[in-house]
XYZ file of C-alpha atoms in Angstrom:
653
model
C -28.606 0.256 12.959
C -24.856 0.133 12.436
C -22.559 2.089 14.749
C -21.001 5.176 13.119
C -17.547 6.173 14.427
C -17.550 9.119 14.795
C -21.288 9.780 14.662
C -22.676 11.682 11.693
C -22.933 15.022 13.506
C -19.271 14.823 14.635
C -18.175 13.796 11.138
C -19.961 16.795 9.600
C -18.326 19.120 12.155
C -14.804 17.817 11.488
C -12.133 20.075 10.074
C -12.036 18.003 6.885
C -15.726 18.024 5.931
C -17.231 14.892 4.386
C -18.270 15.166 0.754
C -21.839 14.832 -0.432
C -21.106 11.258 -1.487
C -19.545 10.357 1.864
C -22.551 11.700 3.801
C -24.947 9.791 1.535
C -22.993 6.563 1.934
C -22.656 6.911 5.729
C -26.411 7.415 6.056
C -27.077 4.385 3.857
C -24.647 2.119 5.699
C -25.992 3.066 9.111
C -29.454 1.778 8.152
C -28.409 -1.073 5.834
C -26.434 -3.012 8.487
C -27.309 -4.117 12.028
C -25.734 -3.040 15.330
C -22.945 -5.626 14.927
C -21.431 -3.553 12.131
C -19.063 -0.660 12.871
C -18.684 2.073 10.245
C -15.486 4.136 10.553
C -15.306 7.452 8.691
C -11.791 8.497 7.601
C -9.989 6.380 10.199
C -6.349 7.285 10.768
C -4.541 4.022 10.124
C -0.798 4.568 10.587
C -0.615 7.203 7.867
C -3.336 5.704 5.654
C -6.690 7.538 5.490
C -9.297 5.367 3.749
C -12.642 7.112 3.309
C -14.840 4.487 4.965
C -14.080 1.174 6.683
C -16.792 -1.275 7.780
C -16.088 -4.065 10.227
C -18.149 -6.739 11.912
C -17.051 -9.563 14.259
C -16.517 -12.804 12.306
C -17.770 -11.160 9.099
C -14.603 -9.323 8.069
C -13.749 -5.857 6.806
C -14.885 -3.654 3.937
C -12.883 -0.687 2.626
C -14.710 1.852 0.457
C -13.142 4.693 -1.480
C -15.665 7.448 -2.265
C -15.471 9.680 -5.355
C -17.868 12.543 -6.148
C -16.540 12.613 -9.720
C -18.409 13.456 -12.897
C -17.469 10.264 -14.724
C -18.194 11.929 -18.068
C -14.880 13.744 -17.685
C -12.903 10.546 -17.033
C -11.635 7.665 -19.106
C -9.590 4.518 -18.590
C -6.798 3.665 -21.036
C -5.672 0.265 -22.334
C -3.344 -0.198 -19.337
C -6.196 0.507 -16.887
C -4.793 3.955 -16.048
C -7.258 6.745 -15.220
C -7.276 9.997 -17.204
C -9.285 13.186 -16.578
C -10.171 15.453 -19.498
C -9.596 19.063 -18.412
C -9.843 22.270 -20.477
C -6.048 22.421 -20.295
C -5.783 18.895 -21.677
C -5.699 15.300 -20.491
C -4.140 14.543 -17.141
C -3.361 11.182 -15.545
C -4.848 10.651 -12.055
C -4.381 7.859 -9.557
C -6.835 5.044 -10.046
C -9.329 4.896 -7.143
C -9.053 1.108 -7.356
C -5.259 1.223 -7.054
C -5.828 3.452 -4.014
C -8.248 1.112 -2.247
C -6.143 -1.960 -3.146
C -3.108 -0.215 -1.629
C -5.041 0.261 1.638
C -5.860 -3.443 1.677
C -2.253 -4.410 0.943
C -0.968 -2.143 3.722
C -3.374 -3.722 6.188
C -1.698 -7.044 5.459
C 1.884 -5.834 5.063
C 2.160 -3.139 7.707
C -0.750 -2.371 9.943
C -2.596 -5.334 11.402
C -0.544 -7.886 13.277
C -1.078 -11.464 12.150
C -2.754 -10.796 8.791
C 0.309 -11.372 6.623
C 1.225 -14.601 8.380
C -2.332 -15.908 8.190
C -2.566 -15.083 4.479
C 0.687 -16.985 3.805
C -0.658 -20.070 5.551
C -4.118 -19.798 4.000
C -4.569 -17.925 0.718
C -8.296 -17.627 1.425
C -7.450 -15.355 4.340
C -6.714 -12.540 1.893
C -10.458 -12.425 1.342
C -11.246 -11.240 4.887
C -10.998 -7.699 3.488
C -13.339 -6.634 0.684
C -12.930 -3.449 -1.368
C -15.281 -1.162 -3.312
C -15.211 2.239 -5.002
C -18.420 4.288 -4.722
C -19.058 6.860 -7.487
C -21.708 9.164 -6.042
C -22.599 10.724 -9.399
C -22.027 7.536 -11.335
C -24.419 5.155 -13.077
C -24.291 1.735 -14.683
C -24.095 3.321 -18.124
C -21.213 5.616 -17.120
C -19.236 2.739 -15.597
C -19.937 0.495 -18.593
C -18.581 3.266 -20.819
C -15.286 3.106 -18.916
C -14.777 -0.651 -19.108
C -16.952 -2.341 -21.759
C -14.914 -1.044 -24.758
C -11.742 -2.570 -23.262
C -13.446 -5.851 -22.320
C -14.894 -6.136 -25.842
C -11.507 -5.255 -27.381
C -9.784 -7.969 -25.361
C -12.458 -10.509 -26.323
C -11.765 -9.710 -29.982
C -8.002 -10.033 -29.398
C -8.591 -13.389 -27.718
C -10.588 -14.675 -30.704
C -7.909 -13.423 -33.099
C -5.178 -15.112 -31.035
C -7.020 -18.445 -31.087
C -7.635 -18.165 -34.822
C -3.945 -17.425 -35.468
C -2.970 -20.533 -33.523
C -5.491 -22.756 -35.280
C -4.232 -21.552 -38.668
C -0.641 -22.145 -37.442
C 0.418 -18.518 -37.953
C 1.906 -18.542 -34.422
C 3.453 -21.329 -32.340
C 2.072 -22.581 -29.028
C 4.468 -20.603 -26.789
C 3.574 -17.319 -28.476
C -0.118 -18.210 -28.339
C 0.067 -19.090 -24.628
C 1.949 -15.909 -23.683
C -0.587 -13.736 -25.465
C -3.519 -15.725 -24.060
C -2.254 -15.221 -20.497
C -1.644 -11.489 -21.083
C -5.131 -10.965 -22.523
C -6.743 -12.979 -19.726
C -4.866 -11.045 -17.044
C -5.809 -7.642 -18.506
C -9.440 -8.693 -18.982
C -9.731 -9.899 -15.373
C -8.532 -6.493 -14.101
C -11.104 -4.558 -16.135
C -13.902 -6.964 -15.120
C -12.793 -6.813 -11.479
C -12.867 -3.001 -11.356
C -16.241 -2.910 -13.089
C -17.647 -5.405 -10.563
C -16.307 -3.394 -7.614
C -17.786 -0.106 -8.883
C -20.730 1.183 -6.857
C -23.359 3.799 -7.657
C -26.709 4.710 -6.119
C -28.630 2.051 -8.057
C -26.460 -0.898 -6.984
C -25.276 0.276 -3.557
C -27.285 -2.452 -1.809
C -24.857 -5.090 -3.098
C -22.320 -4.063 -0.424
C -21.762 -7.137 1.732
C -19.208 -8.502 4.143
C -16.734 -11.043 2.776
C -17.375 -13.827 5.296
C -20.685 -15.618 5.718
C -19.664 -19.065 6.988
C -20.135 -20.094 10.606
C -16.464 -21.050 10.978
C -14.944 -17.621 10.586
C -11.271 -17.130 9.759
C -11.719 -13.529 10.921
C -11.157 -14.454 14.544
C -11.355 -12.370 17.708
C -7.625 -11.559 17.777
C -7.692 -10.035 14.289
C -10.956 -8.222 14.988
C -9.532 -6.744 18.212
C -6.386 -5.592 16.448
C -8.416 -3.823 13.765
C -10.640 -2.221 16.384
C -7.639 -0.902 18.312
C -6.083 0.710 15.266
C -9.196 2.153 13.632
C -9.178 5.372 15.624
C -11.243 8.441 14.664
C -9.414 11.116 12.643
C -9.734 13.690 15.424
C -8.653 13.350 19.021
C -10.720 15.114 21.669
C -9.490 16.228 25.084
C -12.117 14.079 26.762
C -10.412 10.978 25.332
C -7.118 11.644 27.129
C -6.021 11.169 30.705
C -5.295 13.915 33.242
C -1.572 14.739 32.949
C 0.601 14.315 35.983
C 3.873 15.966 34.947
C 6.777 16.775 37.265
C 8.008 20.367 37.251
C 10.892 19.420 34.958
C 8.543 17.554 32.596
C 6.205 20.583 32.514
C 9.143 22.691 31.333
C 10.353 20.178 28.771
C 6.962 19.695 27.082
C 6.804 23.389 26.170
C 7.404 23.877 22.450
C 9.503 26.762 21.125
C 10.514 28.010 17.683
C 14.066 27.055 16.617
C 14.588 24.994 19.793
C 17.410 22.433 19.850
C 17.246 20.187 22.921
C 18.714 16.836 24.016
C 16.791 14.952 26.715
C 18.108 11.856 28.453
C 17.002 9.889 31.467
C 17.031 6.585 33.218
C 14.563 3.853 32.301
C 10.976 4.769 33.150
C 11.708 8.459 33.734
C 8.982 9.570 31.341
C 10.907 10.367 28.159
C 8.004 9.090 26.017
C 5.519 11.048 28.166
C 7.528 14.228 27.550
C 7.824 13.434 23.850
C 4.054 12.968 23.522
C 3.264 16.131 25.482
C 5.754 18.185 23.477
C 4.440 16.825 20.178
C 0.893 17.929 20.975
C 2.005 21.308 22.365
C 4.112 21.881 19.255
C 1.127 21.377 16.978
C -1.027 23.588 19.202
C 1.666 26.310 18.976
C 2.236 26.418 15.214
C -0.666 24.427 13.730
C 1.784 22.630 11.459
C 3.070 19.125 11.057
C 5.053 17.136 13.606
C 7.410 14.304 12.697
C 8.203 11.663 15.323
C 10.996 9.263 14.465
C 12.233 6.131 16.191
C 14.848 3.568 15.279
C 12.816 0.719 16.674
C 9.919 -0.196 14.322
C 7.811 -1.637 17.150
C 7.567 1.684 19.033
C 5.213 3.374 16.566
C 1.938 2.172 18.101
C 3.259 2.774 21.636
C 4.051 6.414 20.857
C 0.648 6.766 19.170
C -1.015 5.528 22.374
C 1.103 7.953 24.453
C -0.021 10.899 22.318
C -3.608 9.666 22.622
C -3.313 9.996 26.426
C -2.718 13.789 26.183
C -5.832 15.785 27.092
C -5.939 18.138 24.125
C -7.935 18.503 20.899
C -5.916 17.752 17.764
C -6.183 16.044 14.362
C -4.237 12.808 14.023
C -3.189 13.903 10.526
C -0.856 16.464 12.151
C 1.479 13.678 13.347
C 3.677 11.425 11.241
C 5.097 8.582 13.330
C 7.689 6.405 11.648
C 11.026 4.715 12.076
C 14.013 6.335 10.353
C 14.484 3.892 7.488
C 10.808 3.725 6.534
C 10.615 7.528 6.590
C 13.647 7.931 4.304
C 12.332 5.239 1.941
C 9.040 7.140 1.542
C 10.929 10.444 1.135
C 13.069 8.951 -1.634
C 9.954 7.737 -3.407
C 8.209 11.109 -3.041
C 11.318 12.865 -4.386
C 11.462 10.545 -7.437
C 14.865 9.223 -6.339
C 14.884 5.576 -7.460
C 16.118 2.937 -5.021
C 18.089 0.717 -7.354
C 19.187 -2.779 -6.404
C 22.307 -4.081 -8.200
C 21.879 -7.399 -9.975
C 24.214 -9.271 -7.588
C 22.037 -8.258 -4.607
C 18.856 -9.743 -6.068
C 17.715 -13.231 -5.181
C 14.435 -14.996 -5.952
C 15.416 -18.508 -4.887
C 14.163 -20.572 -1.951
C 17.441 -21.244 -0.124
C 16.956 -19.503 3.224
C 20.653 -19.195 4.057
C 21.478 -17.592 0.731
C 18.409 -15.338 0.947
C 19.421 -14.133 4.415
C 23.065 -13.551 3.396
C 22.094 -11.522 0.349
C 19.491 -9.668 2.388
C 22.200 -8.500 4.825
C 24.450 -7.424 1.944
C 21.550 -5.560 0.369
C 20.798 -3.780 3.659
C 24.407 -2.596 3.882
C 24.300 -1.337 0.291
C 21.100 0.606 1.000
C 22.646 2.034 4.169
C 25.761 3.303 2.383
C 24.016 4.522 -0.766
C 20.855 6.072 0.661
C 20.206 6.092 4.413
C 23.635 7.310 5.621
C 24.489 9.335 2.532
C 24.276 12.982 3.660
C 24.140 14.130 0.021
C 21.333 11.836 -1.105
C 18.735 14.675 -1.213
C 21.166 17.331 -2.467
C 19.549 19.504 -5.112
C 16.097 18.009 -4.433
C 13.243 20.302 -3.438
C 11.534 18.743 -0.423
C 7.870 19.724 -0.303
C 6.944 18.041 2.994
C 9.013 19.784 5.677
C 8.135 19.801 9.383
C 7.738 22.545 11.957
C 8.735 20.125 14.719
C 10.850 16.967 14.614
C 11.156 14.690 17.669
C 13.565 11.746 17.598
C 13.342 8.949 20.162
C 16.028 6.413 21.116
C 18.722 8.772 19.809
C 21.480 6.463 21.097
C 20.578 4.107 18.214
C 21.051 6.807 15.573
C 24.101 7.500 13.447
C 25.222 11.163 13.320
C 24.669 11.087 9.553
C 20.981 10.335 10.032
C 20.501 13.376 12.269
C 22.255 15.580 9.699
C 20.010 14.278 6.906
C 16.820 14.875 8.897
C 17.841 18.334 10.084
C 19.236 19.509 6.736
C 16.416 18.408 4.448
C 13.204 17.962 6.457
C 13.160 20.657 9.165
C 11.547 24.025 8.441
C 13.807 27.067 8.776
C 12.299 28.064 12.134
C 11.488 24.523 13.181
C 12.385 22.874 16.469
C 14.224 19.574 16.833
C 14.295 17.574 20.069
C 16.303 14.417 20.749
C 15.525 11.759 23.404
C 17.694 8.870 24.571
C 19.384 6.680 27.169
C 23.027 6.023 26.320
C 23.271 2.842 28.424
C 20.835 1.196 26.015
C 23.492 1.682 23.332
C 23.170 -1.878 22.008
C 24.450 -0.872 18.551
C 27.677 0.555 20.004
C 27.284 4.097 18.585
C 29.925 6.718 19.422
C 29.638 8.677 22.709
C 30.428 12.349 23.396
C 32.504 13.972 26.180
C 29.555 13.567 28.589
C 29.581 9.828 27.846
C 26.227 10.313 26.140
C 25.113 9.583 22.583
C 27.281 11.541 20.144
C 25.099 13.653 17.869
C 25.666 16.631 15.595
C 26.590 19.957 17.179
C 24.089 22.642 18.089
C 21.871 20.869 20.623
C 23.497 22.140 23.844
C 24.000 20.046 26.962
C 21.753 17.168 27.974
C 18.562 17.775 29.944
C 18.412 14.894 32.450
C 15.324 13.152 33.860
C 16.463 11.466 37.065
C 13.283 10.086 38.625
C 11.775 6.807 37.424
C 8.029 6.183 37.389
C 8.365 2.598 36.153
C 8.932 1.044 39.567
C 7.396 1.219 42.989
C 9.537 3.346 45.313
C 10.823 0.321 47.230
C 11.251 -1.990 44.200
C 14.312 -4.260 44.418
C 14.769 -3.843 40.650
C 16.161 -0.337 41.241
C 19.215 -1.343 43.334
C 19.738 -4.359 41.036
C 19.967 -2.089 37.985
C 22.253 0.337 39.819
C 24.556 -2.482 40.932
C 24.677 -3.840 37.373
C 25.717 -0.420 36.078
C 28.554 -0.214 38.608
C 29.720 -3.749 37.813
C 29.609 -3.640 33.998
C 28.981 -0.128 32.662
C 30.924 2.247 34.893
C 33.977 2.353 32.639
C 32.079 3.744 29.624
C 28.980 5.423 31.036
C 27.794 7.651 33.846
C 25.838 5.729 36.482
C 22.321 7.072 37.011
C 20.760 6.769 40.456
C 16.996 6.858 40.702
C 15.951 9.790 42.910
C 12.686 8.037 43.764
C 14.340 5.025 45.394
C 13.556 4.406 49.080
C 15.343 1.526 50.782
C 12.871 -0.995 52.164
C 12.981 -4.481 53.618
C 9.860 -5.357 51.645
C 10.462 -7.662 48.692
C 7.974 -6.665 46.019
C 7.024 -9.207 43.395
C 9.208 -11.950 41.948
C 12.944 -11.337 41.625
C 14.986 -14.463 40.875
C 17.321 -16.165 38.424
C 17.756 -19.596 36.886
C 19.843 -21.562 34.402
C 18.418 -22.588 31.038
C 19.565 -24.785 28.190
C 18.732 -23.521 24.695
C 18.302 -27.132 23.553
C 15.637 -27.803 26.218
C 12.827 -25.417 25.264
C 10.155 -27.783 26.576
C 11.526 -27.587 30.115
C 11.924 -23.827 29.934
C 8.351 -23.339 28.647
C 7.018 -25.570 31.435
C 8.802 -23.533 34.107
C 7.634 -20.175 32.699
C 4.006 -21.341 32.614
C 4.361 -22.823 36.103
C 5.708 -19.555 37.566
C 2.968 -17.541 35.855
C 0.155 -19.808 37.085
C 1.478 -20.237 40.617
C 1.673 -16.461 41.018
C -1.630 -15.761 39.231
C 0.031 -13.617 36.536
C -2.221 -12.682 33.602
C -0.686 -13.606 30.202
C -0.991 -9.968 29.050
C 1.425 -8.962 31.831
C 4.153 -11.371 30.692
C 6.921 -10.525 28.250
C 9.753 -12.874 27.323
C 12.734 -11.113 25.767
C 16.133 -12.156 24.446
C 18.758 -10.850 22.050
C 18.409 -14.089 20.030
C 15.266 -14.415 17.900
C 15.940 -18.073 17.105
C 15.770 -19.038 20.788
C 12.533 -17.086 21.186
C 11.093 -18.627 18.027
C 11.729 -22.143 19.364
C 10.270 -21.225 22.750
C 7.198 -19.653 21.157
C 6.620 -22.788 19.078
C 6.630 -24.943 22.221
C 4.403 -22.537 24.187
C 1.767 -22.585 21.446
C 1.919 -26.171 20.235
C 2.933 -28.354 23.164
C 0.239 -30.697 24.449
C 0.881 -29.249 27.910
C 0.370 -25.549 27.101
C -1.409 -24.317 23.949
C -0.691 -20.713 24.985
C -1.698 -17.799 22.762
C 1.247 -15.505 22.045
C 2.243 -12.347 20.188
C 5.760 -12.064 18.745
C 7.835 -9.266 17.239
C 9.292 -11.773 14.752
C 7.969 -14.382 12.283
C 6.786 -17.646 13.816
C 8.372 -21.081 13.360
C 5.578 -22.144 10.984
C 6.046 -19.090 8.770
C 9.829 -19.559 8.513
C 9.133 -23.031 7.141
C 6.668 -21.757 4.563
C 7.869 -21.891 0.912
C 7.163 -18.159 0.440
C 9.120 -17.098 3.525
C 12.517 -16.571 1.868
C 11.196 -14.164 -0.725
C 9.053 -12.324 1.855
C 11.530 -12.293 4.774
C 11.937 -8.511 5.125
C 8.227 -7.808 4.565
C 7.079 -10.360 7.139
C 9.604 -9.227 9.754
C 8.586 -5.587 9.317
C 4.889 -6.450 9.567
C 5.407 -8.380 12.805
C 7.320 -5.509 14.394
C 4.769 -2.893 13.347
C 1.909 -4.994 14.639
C 3.463 -5.611 18.056
C 1.093 -4.426 20.790
C 1.661 -4.572 24.559
C -2.064 -4.755 25.324
C -2.878 -7.658 23.049
C -4.206 -9.739 25.958
C -1.684 -12.547 25.412
C 1.859 -13.487 26.383
C 4.477 -11.602 24.349
C 7.882 -12.633 23.023
C 10.261 -10.062 21.609
C 13.888 -9.495 20.782
C 15.586 -7.050 23.129
C 16.177 -4.817 20.095
C 12.447 -4.601 19.381
C 11.433 -4.202 23.041
C 13.504 -1.053 23.605
C 11.201 1.708 24.853
C 8.572 -0.728 26.179
C 7.889 -1.908 29.725
C 6.083 -4.930 31.128
C 4.817 -5.981 34.600
C 6.648 -9.335 34.377
C 9.769 -9.837 32.259
C 11.443 -13.179 31.671
C 14.887 -12.090 30.442
C 16.897 -14.735 28.603
C 20.548 -13.701 28.758
C 22.878 -15.311 26.249
C 26.563 -15.830 26.904
C 27.688 -13.323 24.269
C 25.249 -10.529 25.224
C 26.923 -7.151 25.783
C 26.422 -5.298 29.104
C 24.347 -2.713 27.204
C 22.085 -5.487 25.903
C 21.598 -6.947 29.376
C 20.997 -3.503 30.895
C 18.322 -2.778 28.289
C 16.560 -6.028 29.154
C 16.775 -5.467 32.912
C 15.143 -2.052 32.670
C 12.073 -3.348 30.814
C 10.541 -4.903 33.961
C 8.090 -2.893 36.080
C 7.413 -5.289 38.973
C 8.626 -8.852 38.396
C 11.926 -9.940 36.886
C 13.058 -13.482 36.174
C 16.626 -13.746 34.857
C 17.385 -16.856 32.808
C 21.047 -17.440 31.988
C 23.016 -19.973 30.020
C 25.222 -22.028 32.361
C 28.463 -20.488 31.008
C 27.196 -16.889 31.168
C 29.732 -14.235 32.276
C 26.894 -12.624 34.252
C 26.081 -15.712 36.341
C 28.251 -14.737 39.296
C 26.686 -11.257 39.488
C 23.070 -12.447 39.502
C 23.782 -15.314 41.907
C 24.920 -12.702 44.443
C 21.885 -10.439 43.966
C 18.949 -12.797 43.343
C 17.584 -16.055 44.700
C 17.854 -19.085 42.462
C 15.014 -21.175 41.099
C 15.444 -24.456 39.288
C 14.355 -23.744 35.725
C 15.498 -27.039 34.255
C 15.957 -30.433 35.825
């Protein structure tokens, strides 16, 4: 029997009860497939909530949308749009096929790391996910009634088109355009008819992959499995909290609260955010919005909330980065995002595509994302009882005003979290030398004890010394209250010189250090402010005859950037890679410093470029938990500092 997640009894007891059709289908699937198959009911997939998802190692994924509709009340028009016939009149409804196709597209574009890249390289990879729509009260006759009239109509139009061409009433170009249009429309109707399930044909459900050489490999399967979490979180799934007294106070939710929380790296800001998010929902039973600037942090915050030992529905939490949230809000408010003609480009020149992309981003920023009047006069239906914003030092004051003015309930609370010394975007600071935000949030609540490092870790005095040397003029220096001076040298703390043109030598040294010190690949993160350097390094790590390392990157790979479709899909691919970035992927990770903000890693190889700001370097330094290897260009302005504080290793020869 297949594994049901959650089991049928738990699914029936859930707050959102399964429909008659969903129960029937779950019971069928559990007996129709073997124990290799996993059947997920209403999984919470980064905001998407498909009805049922089936997955099996090497066999792929199936997404099923379930409808308990009386199909006699429904019809499909010539454009394949669904219409329901109500006593009050006809009403357009969203096509269940458009819905299930959207889930599949999001899996590739947003959710599952690696899918989009794999599908670009191999078009067959798009077939690893199969889709169906199950009509519980449907029948073959009812489904035929929806589609056969249109298929027959298009067949007649096709015959008429061919006859007109033979009799020379239309030229070839007109004939060909109409032929393609008819063929395209006909394929859509035939496709939807073929993907329609009812009780009599339900046994035709099958996984997409049957060959022995599966393209649905272990890495993709594991990523799906990690993200397909049950819709309800139970206290037994969390970990016992171990809050400090200050953290216990800060996780308490309160109506109308306005709080700013800052702290040094590893002081538990994300722990407090997660605890407060859950407590907020427990207090008011409403919705909680969690915003970041960094796209990659979404899954990390989700995992932090999952660690809280409380019962709660995942649907209560919306986790997003600012720009994605505003984009969805604009769409929901019927505010069109219009792109001027001069900012459109469909060509293949990568330099031109990138240049226009940057110009387009600036236009969007000025017109929509930083425009405090963009939602003026619009009635916002989806407001939040609690809004928590992480990495506030990356935010513009205009963004905070937009969120507070349009999306916070009248009695809602709004809490801001940040570390001003990670101010890599050079935002304005206030009189406390902290991130400058809108008024009304009081003074900063400070977390001054780090839990990232062992008490005697040499990383702590290194970070403090760096602050005094490079950041003292603009920022307040934070001293870790947990630090205890010790003669013990924990882990690896060293520096070396690297040449950006010698990636082979650098890759060899990184692998050598990792193997000599028995460091698991999952514990290694390589970060830099320059994606191009990381992309070259990643290419060598994976493809050199000496290494063949498996990696996970927060940016598109070298192979993808060379793909013909890359230019037109640049923004989509980059976003997908960031959203799919996962610290516990089991492999070595490479990330830009921008994307790694908020994360931590047992062993960090930090590549410092000559033009990196002190804030950029500080952000990189504070990502390491135990081991830190600094790699500098030979003309780096930071070379003298690190040579005085760390031992040198020869990275290149």
